PDB file of C-alpha atoms in Angstrom:
ATOM      1  CA  MET N   1      91.753 124.558  88.606  1.00 72.00           C
ATOM      2  CA  ARG N   2      90.393 128.072  89.934  1.00 70.00           C
ATOM      3  CA  PRO N   3      87.663 128.864  87.121  1.00 74.00           C
ATOM      4  CA  HIS N   4      85.818 125.571  87.704  1.00 77.00           C
ATOM      5  CA  ALA N   5      85.920 125.580  91.783  1.00 79.00           C
ATOM      6  CA  ASN N   6      86.767 127.435  94.790  1.00 85.00           C
ATOM      7  CA  ALA N   7      90.184 126.161  95.588  1.00 87.00           C
ATOM      8  CA  VAL N   8      91.439 126.266  99.383  1.00 90.00           C
ATOM      9  CA  ALA N   9      95.491 125.823  99.998  1.00 88.00           C
ATOM     10  CA  VAL N  10      95.359 124.162 103.287  1.00 90.00           C
ATOM     11  CA  ASP N  11      98.448 124.890 105.812  1.00 87.00           C
ATOM     12  CA  LEU N  12      98.960 122.279 107.719  1.00 86.00           C
ATOM     13  CA  PRO N  13     100.526 122.015 110.974  1.00 81.00           C
ATOM     14  CA  GLY N  14     104.372 120.175 111.064  1.00 73.00           C
ATOM     15  CA  THR N  15     104.099 121.385 107.188  1.00 76.00           C
ATOM     16  CA  ILE N  16     108.217 122.427 106.392  1.00 71.00           C
ATOM     17  CA  ALA N  17     107.635 125.865 104.929  1.00 70.00           C
ATOM     18  CA  GLY N  18     104.086 126.173 106.584  1.00 72.00           C
ATOM     19  CA  HIS N  19     103.601 128.946 108.958  1.00 76.00           C
ATOM     20  CA  THR N  20     101.119 127.731 111.002  1.00 80.00           C
ATOM     21  CA  ALA N  21     102.074 127.625 114.692  1.00 76.00           C
ATOM     22  CA  LEU N  22     101.961 124.330 116.618  1.00 75.00           C
ATOM     23  CA  PRO N  23     101.429 124.697 120.269  1.00 72.00           C
ATOM     24  CA  ASN N  24     103.250 121.274 120.305  1.00 70.00           C
ATOM     25  CA  ARG N  25     104.847 118.885 119.033  1.00 65.00           C
ATOM     26  CA  ARG N  26     102.223 115.720 118.703  1.00 65.00           C
ATOM     27  CA  ALA N  27      99.777 118.305 116.548  1.00 69.00           C
ATOM     28  CA  ALA N  28     102.385 117.583 113.293  1.00 76.00           C
ATOM     29  CA  SER N  29     101.384 114.239 113.829  1.00 86.00           C
ATOM     30  CA  ILE N  30      98.820 113.062 110.344  1.00 90.00           C
ATOM     31  CA  GLU N  31      96.034 111.860 113.028  1.00 90.00           C
ATOM     32  CA  ALA N  32      96.305 115.651 113.841  1.00 89.00           C
ATOM     33  CA  ASN N  33      95.813 117.023 110.892  1.00 90.00           C
ATOM     34  CA  ALA N  34      93.194 115.219 109.885  1.00 93.00           C
ATOM     35  CA  LEU N  35      91.416 117.071 112.738  1.00 91.00           C
ATOM     36  CA  PHE N  36      93.047 120.104 112.481  1.00 91.00           C
ATOM     37  CA  LEU N  37      91.072 119.867 108.286  1.00 92.00           C
ATOM     38  CA  ARG N  38      88.166 118.816 109.678  1.00 92.00           C
ATOM     39  CA  ASP N  39      88.165 122.175 112.738  1.00 92.00           C
ATOM     40  CA  PHE N  40      89.737 124.279 109.487  1.00 92.00           C
ATOM     41  CA  ALA N  41      86.695 123.101 107.175  1.00 93.00           C
ATOM     42  CA  ASP N  42      84.198 124.034 110.464  1.00 92.00           C
ATOM     43  CA  ALA N  43      85.378 127.438 110.685  1.00 93.00           C
ATOM     44  CA  LEU N  44      85.384 128.203 106.936  1.00 92.00           C
ATOM     45  CA  GLU N  45      81.834 126.998 106.911  1.00 92.00           C
ATOM     46  CA  LEU N  46      82.405 124.546 103.874  1.00 91.00           C
ATOM     47  CA  ASP N  47      80.013 121.833 104.269  1.00 90.00           C
ATOM     48  CA  ARG N  48      80.478 119.668 101.436  1.00 92.00           C
ATOM     49  CA  VAL N  49      84.164 119.625  99.776  1.00 94.00           C
ATOM     50  CA  VAL N  50      86.309 117.905  97.113  1.00 94.00           C
ATOM     51  CA  VAL N  51      89.839 117.013  99.395  1.00 95.00           C
ATOM     52  CA  HIS N  52      93.135 116.352  97.544  1.00 95.00           C
ATOM     53  CA  GLY N  53      95.801 115.134  99.272  1.00 95.00           C
ATOM     54  CA  TRP N  54      99.332 114.467  97.761  1.00 94.00           C
ATOM     55  CA  SER N  55     101.714 112.158  99.561  1.00 93.00           C
ATOM     56  CA  ALA N  56     101.409 112.251 102.902  1.00 92.00           C
ATOM     57  CA  GLY N  57      98.502 114.807 102.560  1.00 93.00           C
ATOM     58  CA  GLY N  58      96.963 111.464 100.778  1.00 96.00           C
ATOM     59  CA  MET N  59      95.746 109.943 103.856  1.00 96.00           C
ATOM     60  CA  ILE N  60      95.125 112.867 105.798  1.00 95.00           C
ATOM     61  CA  ALA N  61      92.436 113.232 103.334  1.00 96.00           C
ATOM     62  CA  LEU N  62      91.714 109.486 103.546  1.00 97.00           C
ATOM     63  CA  LEU N  63      91.074 110.104 107.241  1.00 96.00           C
ATOM     64  CA  PHE N  64      89.409 112.961 106.449  1.00 96.00           C
ATOM     65  CA  ALA N  65      86.930 111.930 104.383  1.00 96.00           C
ATOM     66  CA  ASP N  66      86.513 108.757 106.444  1.00 96.00           C
ATOM     67  CA  GLN N  67      85.524 111.004 110.014  1.00 93.00           C
ATOM     68  CA  ALA N  68      83.513 113.546 107.894  1.00 94.00           C
ATOM     69  CA  PRO N  69      81.695 111.352 105.126  1.00 94.00           C
ATOM     70  CA  GLU N  70      79.132 113.711 105.319  1.00 93.00           C
ATOM     71  CA  ARG N  71      80.757 116.459 104.272  1.00 93.00           C
ATOM     72  CA  VAL N  72      83.505 115.112 101.446  1.00 95.00           C
ATOM     73  CA  ASP N  73      81.054 114.791  97.700  1.00 94.00           C
ATOM     74  CA  GLY N  74      84.983 113.982  96.228  1.00 95.00           C
ATOM     75  CA  LEU N  75      88.217 112.266  97.347  1.00 97.00           C
ATOM     76  CA  VAL N  76      91.759 112.991  94.671  1.00 97.00           C
ATOM     77  CA  LEU N  77      94.273 110.999  95.759  1.00 98.00           C
ATOM     78  CA  VAL N  78      97.784 111.980  94.666  1.00 97.00           C
ATOM     79  CA  ALA N  79     100.703 109.816  94.719  1.00 96.00           C
ATOM     80  CA  PRO N  80      99.151 108.823  98.380  1.00 96.00           C
ATOM     81  CA  ALA N  81     100.985 107.770 101.128  1.00 95.00           C
ATOM     82  CA  LEU N  82      98.545 104.548 102.124  1.00 97.00           C
ATOM     83  CA  ALA N  83      99.262 101.241 103.730  1.00 96.00           C
ATOM     84  CA  PRO N  84     101.365  99.458 100.907  1.00 95.00           C
ATOM     85  CA  PRO N  85     100.668  95.731 100.603  1.00 96.00           C
ATOM     86  CA  LEU N  86     102.420  93.345 102.695  1.00 95.00           C
ATOM     87  CA  SER N  87     103.505  89.777 103.561  1.00 94.00           C
ATOM     88  CA  ASP N  88     102.400  88.738 106.953  1.00 93.00           C
ATOM     89  CA  GLY N  89     105.799  87.973 107.716  1.00 94.00           C
ATOM     90  CA  GLU N  90     106.750  91.576 106.785  1.00 93.00           C
ATOM     91  CA  ALA N  91     103.551  92.370 108.669  1.00 91.00           C
ATOM     92  CA  ARG N  92     105.112  90.346 111.700  1.00 91.00           C
ATOM     93  CA  ARG N  93     107.997  92.308 111.605  1.00 91.00           C
ATOM     94  CA  TRP N  94     107.114  95.899 111.241  1.00 90.00           C
ATOM     95  CA  GLN N  95     104.716  95.449 114.723  1.00 87.00           C
ATOM     96  CA  THR N  96     107.759  94.322 115.984  1.00 87.00           C
ATOM     97  CA  LEU N  97     110.913  95.674 114.689  1.00 85.00           C
ATOM     98  CA  GLY N  98     109.416  97.968 113.035  1.00 82.00           C
ATOM     99  CA  ARG N  99     107.704  99.615 116.025  1.00 80.00           C
ATOM    100  CA  VAL N 100     111.162  99.583 118.291  1.00 81.00           C
ATOM    101  CA  GLY N 101     112.628 100.838 115.056  1.00 80.00           C
ATOM    102  CA  LEU N 102     110.040 104.229 114.425  1.00 77.00           C
ATOM    103  CA  ALA N 103     110.501 104.888 118.474  1.00 76.00           C
ATOM    104  CA  ILE N 104     114.469 105.080 118.251  1.00 74.00           C
ATOM    105  CA  VAL N 105     114.716 106.891 114.940  1.00 69.00           C
ATOM    106  CA  ALA N 106     113.031 109.500 115.612  1.00 67.00           C
ATOM    107  CA  PRO N 107     114.297 111.244 119.114  1.00 65.00           C
ATOM    108  CA  VAL N 108     117.830 110.344 117.111  1.00 59.00           C
ATOM    109  CA  ALA N 109     116.401 112.329 113.902  1.00 62.00           C
ATOM    110  CA  LEU N 110     115.548 114.999 115.866  1.00 58.00           C
ATOM    111  CA  VAL N 111     118.744 115.799 117.103  1.00 53.00           C
ATOM    112  CA  LEU N 112     120.771 115.503 114.079  1.00 56.00           C
ATOM    113  CA  LEU N 113     118.719 118.266 112.779  1.00 57.00           C
ATOM    114  CA  ARG N 114     119.454 119.756 115.616  1.00 58.00           C
ATOM    115  CA  VAL N 115     123.143 120.058 114.482  1.00 56.00           C
ATOM    116  CA  SER N 116     122.553 119.661 109.997  1.00 63.00           C
ATOM    117  CA  GLY N 117     119.610 121.196 109.689  1.00 57.00           C
ATOM    118  CA  ARG N 118     120.744 124.569 108.349  1.00 65.00           C
ATOM    119  CA  ARG N 119     122.875 122.753 105.987  1.00 66.00           C
ATOM    120  CA  ILE N 120     120.074 120.268 105.035  1.00 60.00           C
ATOM    121  CA  LEU N 121     118.308 123.278 103.429  1.00 61.00           C
ATOM    122  CA  ALA N 122     120.943 125.306 102.313  1.00 67.00           C
ATOM    123  CA  ALA N 123     121.506 122.088  99.972  1.00 66.00           C
ATOM    124  CA  LYS N 124     118.078 121.938  99.293  1.00 65.00           C
ATOM    125  CA  LEU N 125     118.130 125.686  98.164  1.00 62.00           C
ATOM    126  CA  ARG N 126     121.191 125.026  96.126  1.00 66.00           C
ATOM    127  CA  VAL N 127     119.053 122.373  93.799  1.00 64.00           C
ATOM    128  CA  LEU N 128     116.173 124.835  93.868  1.00 64.00           C
ATOM    129  CA  ASP N 129     118.506 127.424  92.296  1.00 69.00           C
ATOM    130  CA  ASP N 130     119.249 125.333  89.355  1.00 66.00           C
ATOM    131  CA  PRO N 131     116.216 123.053  88.674  1.00 56.00           C
ATOM    132  CA  ALA N 132     118.195 120.796  85.588  1.00 57.00           C
ATOM    133  CA  SER N 133     120.177 119.444  88.846  1.00 57.00           C
ATOM    134  CA  ILE N 134     117.289 117.956  90.710  1.00 53.00           C
ATOM    135  CA  ALA N 135     117.109 114.879  88.188  1.00 48.00           C
ATOM    136  CA  GLY N 136     120.325 113.500  89.513  1.00 43.00           C
ATOM    137  CA  SER N 137     120.572 114.467  92.747  1.00 45.00           C
ATOM    138  CA  ARG N 138     119.613 112.095  96.130  1.00 39.00           C
ATOM    139  CA  TRP N 139     116.610 113.684  96.602  1.00 48.00           C
ATOM    140  CA  ASN N 140     115.108 112.447  93.074  1.00 61.00           C
ATOM    141  CA  THR N 141     111.568 110.550  93.202  1.00 73.00           C
ATOM    142  CA  GLY N 142     110.907 110.255  89.941  1.00 74.00           C
ATOM    143  CA  GLY N 143     110.419 111.881  87.310  1.00 75.00           C
ATOM    144  CA  ASP N 144     111.747 115.339  85.511  1.00 71.00           C
ATOM    145  CA  LEU N 145     111.239 118.172  88.039  1.00 70.00           C
ATOM    146  CA  SER N 146     113.615 120.092  85.759  1.00 72.00           C
ATOM    147  CA  ARG N 147     109.924 120.787  83.988  1.00 75.00           C
ATOM    148  CA  MET N 148     109.043 122.900  86.566  1.00 76.00           C
ATOM    149  CA  SER N 149     107.611 126.418  85.092  1.00 78.00           C
ATOM    150  CA  PRO N 150     110.064 129.082  86.570  1.00 79.00           C
ATOM    151  CA  GLU N 151     107.003 130.616  88.445  1.00 81.00           C
ATOM    152  CA  ILE N 152     106.640 127.372  90.737  1.00 79.00           C
ATOM    153  CA  ALA N 153     110.817 127.129  91.224  1.00 77.00           C
ATOM    154  CA  GLY N 154     110.528 130.962  92.092  1.00 79.00           C
ATOM    155  CA  LEU N 155     107.791 129.933  94.848  1.00 79.00           C
ATOM    156  CA  MET N 156     109.731 126.688  96.296  1.00 76.00           C
ATOM    157  CA  ARG N 157     112.518 128.739  96.762  1.00 78.00           C
ATOM    158  CA  ASP N 158     110.914 131.511  98.197  1.00 78.00           C
ATOM    159  CA  GLU N 159     109.515 129.082 100.601  1.00 75.00           C
ATOM    160  CA  MET N 160     112.194 127.371 101.598  1.00 72.00           C
ATOM    161  CA  SER N 161     114.373 130.183 102.031  1.00 74.00           C
ATOM    162  CA  ALA N 162     112.059 131.231 104.617  1.00 69.00           C
ATOM    163  CA  VAL N 163     111.992 128.170 106.494  1.00 69.00           C
ATOM    164  CA  GLU N 164     113.677 128.007 110.164  1.00 67.00           C
ATOM    165  CA  ALA N 165     115.445 125.154 111.325  1.00 62.00           C
ATOM    166  CA  THR N 166     113.455 123.754 114.142  1.00 61.00           C
ATOM    167  CA  ARG N 167     110.901 123.600 111.361  1.00 62.00           C
ATOM    168  CA  LEU N 168     112.608 120.046 110.869  1.00 66.00           C
ATOM    169  CA  GLY N 169     111.539 119.194 114.221  1.00 65.00           C
ATOM    170  CA  SER N 170     108.234 119.014 113.813  1.00 71.00           C
ATOM    171  CA  ALA N 171     108.604 117.018 109.763  1.00 73.00           C
ATOM    172  CA  VAL N 172     110.330 114.543 111.620  1.00 75.00           C
ATOM    173  CA  THR N 173     107.508 113.977 113.647  1.00 79.00           C
ATOM    174  CA  VAL N 174     105.065 114.064 110.689  1.00 81.00           C
ATOM    175  CA  TYR N 175     107.352 110.738 108.990  1.00 83.00           C
ATOM    176  CA  ALA N 176     107.166 108.887 111.830  1.00 85.00           C
ATOM    177  CA  SER N 177     103.833 109.833 112.585  1.00 88.00           C
ATOM    178  CA  LEU N 178     102.901 108.538 108.582  1.00 89.00           C
ATOM    179  CA  MET N 179     105.630 105.507 108.738  1.00 90.00           C
ATOM    180  CA  SER N 180     103.331 104.180 111.956  1.00 91.00           C
ATOM    181  CA  ARG N 181     100.061 104.437 109.971  1.00 92.00           C
ATOM    182  CA  MET N 182     101.377 102.835 106.863  1.00 94.00           C
ATOM    183  CA  PHE N 183     103.522  99.678 108.470  1.00 93.00           C
ATOM    184  CA  VAL N 184     102.739  99.402 111.859  1.00 92.00           C
ATOM    185  CA  ARG N 185      99.048 100.888 113.042  1.00 91.00           C
ATOM    186  CA  ARG N 186      98.046  99.885 108.848  1.00 94.00           C
ATOM    187  CA  ARG N 187      94.730  98.161 110.110  1.00 94.00           C
ATOM    188  CA  LEU N 188      93.540 102.003 111.322  1.00 93.00           C
ATOM    189  CA  VAL N 189      93.834 103.199 107.304  1.00 95.00           C
ATOM    190  CA  LEU N 190      93.061 100.265 105.385  1.00 96.00           C
ATOM    191  CA  ASP N 191      89.352 100.155 107.130  1.00 96.00           C
ATOM    192  CA  ALA N 192      89.318 103.749 106.759  1.00 96.00           C
ATOM    193  CA  MET N 193      89.880 103.499 102.724  1.00 97.00           C
ATOM    194  CA  HIS N 194      87.271  99.899 102.511  1.00 96.00           C
ATOM    195  CA  ARG N 195      84.797 102.616 104.248  1.00 96.00           C
ATOM    196  CA  VAL N 196      85.349 105.838 102.485  1.00 96.00           C
ATOM    197  CA  ALA N 197      81.485 106.434 100.220  1.00 95.00           C
ATOM    198  CA  ALA N 198      83.134 109.470  98.070  1.00 96.00           C
ATOM    199  CA  PRO N 199      84.232 109.243  94.178  1.00 97.00           C
ATOM    200  CA  THR N 200      87.915 108.842  94.383  1.00 98.00           C
ATOM    201  CA  LEU N 201      90.561 109.730  91.801  1.00 98.00           C
ATOM    202  CA  LEU N 202      93.963 108.671  91.941  1.00 98.00           C
ATOM    203  CA  VAL N 203      95.987 109.905  89.910  1.00 98.00           C
ATOM    204  CA  TRP N 204      99.764 108.655  89.535  1.00 97.00           C
ATOM    205  CA  GLY N 205     102.690 109.339  87.819  1.00 95.00           C
ATOM    206  CA  ASP N 206     104.948 106.326  85.932  1.00 94.00           C
ATOM    207  CA  GLU N 207     108.293 106.735  87.296  1.00 93.00           C
ATOM    208  CA  ASP N 208     107.175 107.699  90.323  1.00 94.00           C
ATOM    209  CA  ARG N 209     109.744 106.187  92.887  1.00 91.00           C
ATOM    210  CA  LEU N 210     108.188 106.707  96.269  1.00 92.00           C
ATOM    211  CA  THR N 211     104.525 105.168  95.499  1.00 94.00           C
ATOM    212  CA  PRO N 212     104.987 101.592  93.303  1.00 94.00           C
ATOM    213  CA  ARG N 213     102.945 100.109  91.265  1.00 96.00           C
ATOM    214  CA  THR N 214     102.554  97.013  93.527  1.00 96.00           C
ATOM    215  CA  SER N 215     100.950  99.582  96.113  1.00 97.00           C
ATOM    216  CA  ILE N 216      98.655 101.077  92.794  1.00 97.00           C
ATOM    217  CA  ASP N 217      97.317  97.533  92.482  1.00 97.00           C
ATOM    218  CA  ASP N 218      97.024  97.076  95.377  1.00 97.00           C
ATOM    219  CA  TRP N 219      94.879  99.536  96.452  1.00 97.00           C
ATOM    220  CA  THR N 220      92.796  99.921  93.068  1.00 97.00           C
ATOM    221  CA  ALA N 221      92.292  95.493  93.850  1.00 97.00           C
ATOM    222  CA  GLN N 222      90.729  96.790  97.243  1.00 96.00           C
ATOM    223  CA  ARG N 223      88.855  99.748  96.125  1.00 97.00           C
ATOM    224  CA  PRO N 224      88.069  98.942  92.133  1.00 97.00           C
ATOM    225  CA  ASP N 225      85.493 102.091  92.284  1.00 97.00           C
ATOM    226  CA  TRP N 226      88.453 104.274  92.392  1.00 98.00           C
ATOM    227  CA  ASN N 227      88.955 105.874  88.880  1.00 97.00           C
ATOM    228  CA  LEU N 228      92.542 105.447  88.380  1.00 98.00           C
ATOM    229  CA  VAL N 229      94.721 107.717  85.819  1.00 97.00           C
ATOM    230  CA  VAL N 230      97.901 107.256  85.282  1.00 97.00           C
ATOM    231  CA  LEU N 231     100.332 110.289  83.641  1.00 96.00           C
ATOM    232  CA  HIS N 232     103.074 108.906  81.917  1.00 94.00           C
ATOM    233  CA  ARG N 233     106.507 110.160  82.559  1.00 91.00           C
ATOM    234  CA  VAL N 234     105.065 111.598  85.638  1.00 93.00           C
ATOM    235  CA  GLY N 235     107.382 111.042  88.973  1.00 92.00           C
ATOM    236  CA  HIS N 236     105.811 112.010  92.676  1.00 92.00           C
ATOM    237  CA  ALA N 237     104.608 115.350  92.295  1.00 89.00           C
ATOM    238  CA  PRO N 238     102.517 115.622  89.648  1.00 92.00           C
ATOM    239  CA  PRO N 239     101.318 119.015  90.549  1.00 89.00           C
ATOM    240  CA  PHE N 240     104.721 120.278  90.244  1.00 87.00           C
ATOM    241  CA  GLU N 241     105.779 118.773  87.466  1.00 88.00           C
ATOM    242  CA  VAL N 242     103.097 118.968  84.932  1.00 91.00           C
ATOM    243  CA  PRO N 243     100.490 120.916  86.266  1.00 90.00           C
ATOM    244  CA  ALA N 244      98.101 121.241  83.437  1.00 91.00           C
ATOM    245  CA  ASP N 245      97.866 118.006  82.912  1.00 93.00           C
ATOM    246  CA  TYR N 246      96.847 117.184  86.458  1.00 93.00           C
ATOM    247  CA  ALA N 247      94.434 120.471  86.966  1.00 92.00           C
ATOM    248  CA  ARG N 248      92.673 118.749  83.564  1.00 94.00           C
ATOM    249  CA  THR N 249      92.428 115.299  84.927  1.00 95.00           C
ATOM    250  CA  VAL N 250      90.713 116.481  88.142  1.00 94.00           C
ATOM    251  CA  ILE N 251      88.786 118.788  86.127  1.00 93.00           C
ATOM    252  CA  ASP N 252      87.553 115.880  83.455  1.00 93.00           C
ATOM    253  CA  TRP N 253      86.795 113.648  86.419  1.00 94.00           C
ATOM    254  CA  SER N 254      84.958 116.141  88.494  1.00 91.00           C
ATOM    255  CA  ASP N 255      82.400 116.755  85.463  1.00 89.00           C
ATOM    256  CA  ARG N 256      82.075 113.274  84.819  1.00 90.00           C
ATOM    257  CA  THR N 257      81.056 112.990  88.385  1.00 87.00           C
ATOM    258  CA  LYS N 258      79.035 115.474  88.264  1.00 78.00           C
ATOM    259  CA  SER N 259      76.827 114.692  85.370  1.00 66.00           C
TER     260      SER N 259
END
């Protein structure tokens, strides 16, 4: 997309392969990342931006757009992790049992990662050494990551090989924060979805196993003005699986939005 716009990739606190220092574990939360993105834009004097967010980054981008609407010209949400549709009973269970469960699971996961973090990273590297094996691995999120270009696969291997096991703990904090926003404190996300006024592109792969079609249909019913593009035979990672198609989708939408 560089020939069409200045592209800035933000290294958010808490990303497994990131390099931004964490002053404390709380800085890895979804809320803190949205504030970090706002401070980042201040530091670079970015007055007007089109914000891209993939997966958990989709929620961060949405919250940023809600906090700083005067800065956002457009919003690109790629297989975003937003609040899914829940029945009244499911919502009540998440308010009680879910809240308690998250409070228990996160500390336990941190302890387990201290013991097995290096083995987890080694396993991920073995998968990246043979991208064809991803399609049958337990980390499969739909689609076919074996279609990744050698350049992207090599970049991912380089990043993962440099990861220290201690950074996995911050990933647990981000995940717990994300789950809380999606299921327990979901009203905050739903309100942000309703308030955001910037033109929004929703990109989804029809083989995505993490973001179901029911969620996509629910979000577009709430926001019929959002532009949905479905990429066929693509899973949860469009920027990795089909980078050219993904970039063309965003560029075409951006051109139509400006005209």
